[in-house]
XYZ file of C-alpha atoms in Angstrom:
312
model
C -5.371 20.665 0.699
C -7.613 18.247 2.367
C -9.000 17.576 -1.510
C -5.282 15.705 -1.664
C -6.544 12.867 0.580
C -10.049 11.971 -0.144
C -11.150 9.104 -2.315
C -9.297 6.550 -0.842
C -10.794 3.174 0.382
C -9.762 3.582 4.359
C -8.408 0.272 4.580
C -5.120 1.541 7.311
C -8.048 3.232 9.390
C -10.892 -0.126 9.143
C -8.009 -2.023 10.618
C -7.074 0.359 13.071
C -10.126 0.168 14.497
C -10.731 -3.571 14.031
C -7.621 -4.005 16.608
C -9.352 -1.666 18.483
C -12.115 -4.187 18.877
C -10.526 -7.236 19.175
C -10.081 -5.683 22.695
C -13.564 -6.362 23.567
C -13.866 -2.703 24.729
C -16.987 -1.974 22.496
C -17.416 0.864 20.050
C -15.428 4.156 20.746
C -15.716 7.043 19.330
C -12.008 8.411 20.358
C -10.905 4.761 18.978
C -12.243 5.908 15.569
C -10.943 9.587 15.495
C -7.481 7.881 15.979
C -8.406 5.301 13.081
C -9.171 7.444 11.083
C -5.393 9.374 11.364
C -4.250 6.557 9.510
C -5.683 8.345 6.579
C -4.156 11.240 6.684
C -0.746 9.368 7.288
C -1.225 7.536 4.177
C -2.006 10.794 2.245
C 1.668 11.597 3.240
C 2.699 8.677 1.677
C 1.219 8.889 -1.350
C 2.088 12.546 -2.295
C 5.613 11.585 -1.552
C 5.308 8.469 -3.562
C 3.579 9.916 -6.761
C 6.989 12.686 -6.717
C 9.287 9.568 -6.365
C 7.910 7.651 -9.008
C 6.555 10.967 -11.314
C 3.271 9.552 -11.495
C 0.939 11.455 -13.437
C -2.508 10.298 -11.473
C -3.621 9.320 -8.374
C -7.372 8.532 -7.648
C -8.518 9.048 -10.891
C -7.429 12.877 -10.339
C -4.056 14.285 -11.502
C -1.139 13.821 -8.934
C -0.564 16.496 -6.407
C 3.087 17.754 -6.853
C 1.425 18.185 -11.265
C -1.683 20.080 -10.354
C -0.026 22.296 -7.882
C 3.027 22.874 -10.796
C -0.088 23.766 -12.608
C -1.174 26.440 -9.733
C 2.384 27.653 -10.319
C 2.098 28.177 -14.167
C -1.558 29.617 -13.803
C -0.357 32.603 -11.276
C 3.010 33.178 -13.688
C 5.140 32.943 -10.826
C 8.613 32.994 -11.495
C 11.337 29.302 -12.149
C 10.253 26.113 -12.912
C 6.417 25.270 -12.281
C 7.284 21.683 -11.860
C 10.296 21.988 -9.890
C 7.936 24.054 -7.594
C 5.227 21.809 -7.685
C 7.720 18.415 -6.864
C 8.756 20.686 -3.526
C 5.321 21.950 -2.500
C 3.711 18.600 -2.765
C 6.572 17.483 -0.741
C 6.169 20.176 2.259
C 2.552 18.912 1.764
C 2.983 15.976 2.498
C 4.906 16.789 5.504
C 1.750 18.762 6.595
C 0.034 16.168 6.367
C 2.252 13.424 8.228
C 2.313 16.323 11.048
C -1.793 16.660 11.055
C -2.213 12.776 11.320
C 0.253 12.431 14.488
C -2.286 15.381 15.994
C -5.234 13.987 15.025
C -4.270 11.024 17.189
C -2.603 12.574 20.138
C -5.768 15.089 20.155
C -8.423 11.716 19.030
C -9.279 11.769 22.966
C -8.030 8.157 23.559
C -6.572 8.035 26.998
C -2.953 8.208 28.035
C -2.514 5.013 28.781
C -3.754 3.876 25.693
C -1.318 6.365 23.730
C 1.539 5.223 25.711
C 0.997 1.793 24.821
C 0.302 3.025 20.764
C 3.265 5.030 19.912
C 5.743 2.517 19.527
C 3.974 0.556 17.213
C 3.118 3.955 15.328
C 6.660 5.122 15.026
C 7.474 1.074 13.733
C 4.944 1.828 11.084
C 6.418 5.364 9.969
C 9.601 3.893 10.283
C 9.383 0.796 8.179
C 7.300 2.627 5.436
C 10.296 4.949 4.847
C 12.737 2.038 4.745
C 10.517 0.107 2.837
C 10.300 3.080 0.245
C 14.093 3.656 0.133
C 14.542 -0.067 -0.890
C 11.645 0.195 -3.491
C 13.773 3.223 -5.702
C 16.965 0.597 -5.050
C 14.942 -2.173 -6.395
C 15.883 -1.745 -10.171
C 13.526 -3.625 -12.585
C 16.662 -4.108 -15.156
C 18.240 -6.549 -12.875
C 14.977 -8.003 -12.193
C 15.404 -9.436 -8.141
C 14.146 -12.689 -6.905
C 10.642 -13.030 -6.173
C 11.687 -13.301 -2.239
C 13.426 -10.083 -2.997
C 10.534 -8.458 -4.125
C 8.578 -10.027 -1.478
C 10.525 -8.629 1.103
C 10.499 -5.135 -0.279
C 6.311 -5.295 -0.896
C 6.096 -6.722 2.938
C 7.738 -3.945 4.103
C 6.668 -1.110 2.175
C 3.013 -1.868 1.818
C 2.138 -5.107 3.518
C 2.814 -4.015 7.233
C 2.132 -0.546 6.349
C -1.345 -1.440 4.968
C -2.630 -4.435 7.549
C -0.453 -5.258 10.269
C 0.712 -2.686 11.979
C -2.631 -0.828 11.735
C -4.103 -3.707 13.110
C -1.167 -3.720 15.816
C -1.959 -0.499 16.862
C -5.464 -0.468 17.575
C -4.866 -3.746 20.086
C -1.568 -2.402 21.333
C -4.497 1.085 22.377
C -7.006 -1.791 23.708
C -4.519 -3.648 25.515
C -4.756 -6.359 24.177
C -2.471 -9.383 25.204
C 0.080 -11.165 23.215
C -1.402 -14.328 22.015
C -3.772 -11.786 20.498
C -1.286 -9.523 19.303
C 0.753 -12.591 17.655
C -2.482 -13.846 16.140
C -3.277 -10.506 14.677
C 0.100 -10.026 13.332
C 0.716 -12.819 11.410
C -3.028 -12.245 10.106
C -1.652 -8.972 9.132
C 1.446 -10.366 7.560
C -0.723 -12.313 5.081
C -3.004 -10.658 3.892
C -1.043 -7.140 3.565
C 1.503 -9.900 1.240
C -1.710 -10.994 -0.430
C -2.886 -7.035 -0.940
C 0.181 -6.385 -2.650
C 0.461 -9.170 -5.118
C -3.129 -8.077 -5.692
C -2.439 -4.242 -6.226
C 1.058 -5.966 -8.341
C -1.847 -7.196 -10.670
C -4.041 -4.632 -10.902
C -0.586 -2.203 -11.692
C -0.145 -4.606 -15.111
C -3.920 -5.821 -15.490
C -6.586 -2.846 -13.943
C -9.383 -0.990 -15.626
C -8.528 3.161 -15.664
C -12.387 3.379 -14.626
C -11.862 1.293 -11.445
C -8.127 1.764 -10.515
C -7.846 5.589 -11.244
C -4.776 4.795 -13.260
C -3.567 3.904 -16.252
C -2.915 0.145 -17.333
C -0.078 -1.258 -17.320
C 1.373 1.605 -15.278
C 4.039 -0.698 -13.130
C 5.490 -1.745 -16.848
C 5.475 2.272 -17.389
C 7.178 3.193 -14.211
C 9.478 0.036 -14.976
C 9.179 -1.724 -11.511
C 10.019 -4.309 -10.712
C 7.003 -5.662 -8.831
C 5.961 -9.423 -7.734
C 4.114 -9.938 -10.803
C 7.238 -9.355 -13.001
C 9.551 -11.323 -10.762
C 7.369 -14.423 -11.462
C 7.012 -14.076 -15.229
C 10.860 -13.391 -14.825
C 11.148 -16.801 -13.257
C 8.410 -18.393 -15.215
C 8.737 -17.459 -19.154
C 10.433 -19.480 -21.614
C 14.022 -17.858 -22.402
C 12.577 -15.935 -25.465
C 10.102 -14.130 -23.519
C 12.267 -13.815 -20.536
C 14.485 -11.539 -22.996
C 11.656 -9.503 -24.693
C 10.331 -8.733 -21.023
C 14.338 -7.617 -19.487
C 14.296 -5.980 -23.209
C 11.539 -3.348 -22.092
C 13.485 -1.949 -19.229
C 16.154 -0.712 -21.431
C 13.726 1.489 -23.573
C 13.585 5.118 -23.014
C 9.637 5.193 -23.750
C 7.699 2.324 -23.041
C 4.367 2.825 -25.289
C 1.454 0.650 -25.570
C 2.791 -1.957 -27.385
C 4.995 -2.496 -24.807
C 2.340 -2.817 -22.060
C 0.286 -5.342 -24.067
C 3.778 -7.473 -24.635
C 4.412 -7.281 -21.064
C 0.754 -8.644 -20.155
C 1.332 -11.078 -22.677
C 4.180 -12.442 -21.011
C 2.650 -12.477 -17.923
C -0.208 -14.555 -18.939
C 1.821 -17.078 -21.298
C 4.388 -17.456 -18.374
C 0.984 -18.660 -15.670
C 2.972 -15.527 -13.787
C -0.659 -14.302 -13.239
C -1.934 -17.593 -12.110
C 0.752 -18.307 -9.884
C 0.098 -14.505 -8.146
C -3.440 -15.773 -7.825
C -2.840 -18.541 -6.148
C -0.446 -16.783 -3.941
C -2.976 -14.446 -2.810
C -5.525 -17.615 -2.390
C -3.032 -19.480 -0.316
C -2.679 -16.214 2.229
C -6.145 -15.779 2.461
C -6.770 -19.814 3.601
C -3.920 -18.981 5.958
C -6.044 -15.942 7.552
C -9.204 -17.940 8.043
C -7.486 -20.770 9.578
C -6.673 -18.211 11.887
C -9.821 -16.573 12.328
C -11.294 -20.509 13.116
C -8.915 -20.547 16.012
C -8.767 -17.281 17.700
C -10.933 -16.019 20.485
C -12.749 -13.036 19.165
C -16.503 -11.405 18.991
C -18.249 -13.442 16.192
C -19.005 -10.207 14.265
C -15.160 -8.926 14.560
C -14.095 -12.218 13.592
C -16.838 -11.740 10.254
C -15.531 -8.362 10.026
C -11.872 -9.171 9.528
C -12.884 -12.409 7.197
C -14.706 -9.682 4.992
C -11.984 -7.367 5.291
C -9.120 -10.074 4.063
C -11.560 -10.825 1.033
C -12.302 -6.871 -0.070
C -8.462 -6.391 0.084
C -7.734 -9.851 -2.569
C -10.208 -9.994 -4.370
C -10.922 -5.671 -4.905
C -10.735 -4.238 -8.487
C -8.886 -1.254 -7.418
């Protein structure tokens, strides 16, 4: 089961432990046990989210809930293998939410430092299932604002991803709230600039790098940042061939390439780009003024640039 959850990049646990330092308590190896939870809690997430959204890979593997239908089918068990497999990747991914809340309680980080963690852990859980819900509302035939979107990506992904990882390792150091308000608007920024990225890459990515298919946002029909702004952006005619996609039963490969097209005829893919530039100026103004370690400082410079400017 643990096979589930490898592969990923670690970016929930780096900046777990990143807030951890900006403490000034040093290197810890009970800070990193409960960084690296965050992966595991993440693994829950994405199980769930490959069910919700029927993806077919994740990882460059084949998606949990299809390869244990496939278990199903191989033993000749009884019903339908991928109703089966939809409910056993769901129970787990419970499993797995259960083992990352143990893996911190157990981590060996003192009580104190717990105490002062689990609200800003349960804010995190909380706000990724909210964030979710309003992700299967958000219905790419009506196409939402791009604020819309926004709001949806920042809460599903953005504070999932950097802030409130970030939040958690300095509530666990203690640290005080110019530093916590300095970390957190950090953290709103560049988890907004890692979604308009991974918004991209879900219309744009290479198959070898992302460990999915292109285009497989237009697939899935959602409606992401990326689409919102060619929405906004493309002349009338385009505007209409893009809203015209949603309405197909199958969307094939032509439909992917006239999708990308609009995108880049629209400047939809500029204008992401420069929103993602923009958030990442906004980081390292930050950076410049807050009182940190040099090297953590360096550290969470290099970690706003791997999450913008990644391939997958």
């Amino acid at each position: 089961m643990i096979d589930f959850a490898s592969g990923g990049k670690c970016v929930r646990s780096v900046f777990v432990y990143l807030g951890w330092l900006c403490g000034g308590l040093g290197e810890s190896e009970p800070a990193l046990r409960a960084a690296a939870s965050a992966e595991l809690l993440h693994a829950f997430a994405l199980v769930q989210d490959d069910v919700m959204d029927e993806s077919q890979v994740r990882r460059g593997r084949t998606a949990a809930h299809l390869r244990l239908a496939a278990w199903h089918s191989d033993q000749g068990l009884s019903g339908s293998s991928a109703r089966f497999g939809e409910s056993a990747a769901i129970l787990l991914a419970d499993l797995y939410l259960v083992w990352a809340e143990r893996m911190l309680r157990e981590s060996g980080v003192g009580a104190a430092a717990l105490d002062r963690a689990w609200p800003r852990y349960d804010s995190m859980r909380s706000e990724l299932a909210v964030g979710q819900l309003a992700d299967l509302s958000n219905d790419a035939n009506r196409v939402p604002t791009v604020d819309a979107v926004m709001d949806i990506a920042r809460r599903k992904s953005g504070n999932y991803t950097v802030r409130r990882p970030l939040e958690l390792g300095a509530a666990m150091a203690d640290c005080d709230e110019t530093m916590m308000r300095l970390l957190g608007e950090y953290g709103e920024v560049i988890g907004e600039a890692f979604q308009i990225r991974d918004d991209l890459l879900g219309i744009f990515g290479d198959p070898a790098t992302t460990g999915k298919p292109t285009g497989d946002d237009v697939r899935e029909r959602k409606a992401t940042t990326v689409i919102a702004l060619a929405d906004q952006l493309a002349e009338p005619a385009d505007r209409t061939r893009l809203r015209g996609l949603w309405t197909k039963k199958v969307i094939d490969e032509r439909d992917v390439a006239l999708a990308q097209a609009v995108v880049t005829d629209s400047g939809a893919g500029l204008r992401a780009e420069q929103m993602i530039a923009d958030r990442v100026d906004h980081a390292r103004r930050l950076l410049d003024i807050a009182d940190l370690e040099p090297s953590v400082a360096d550290s969470l410079h290099r970690m706003a640039l791997l999450c913008t400017h990644r391939t997958h």
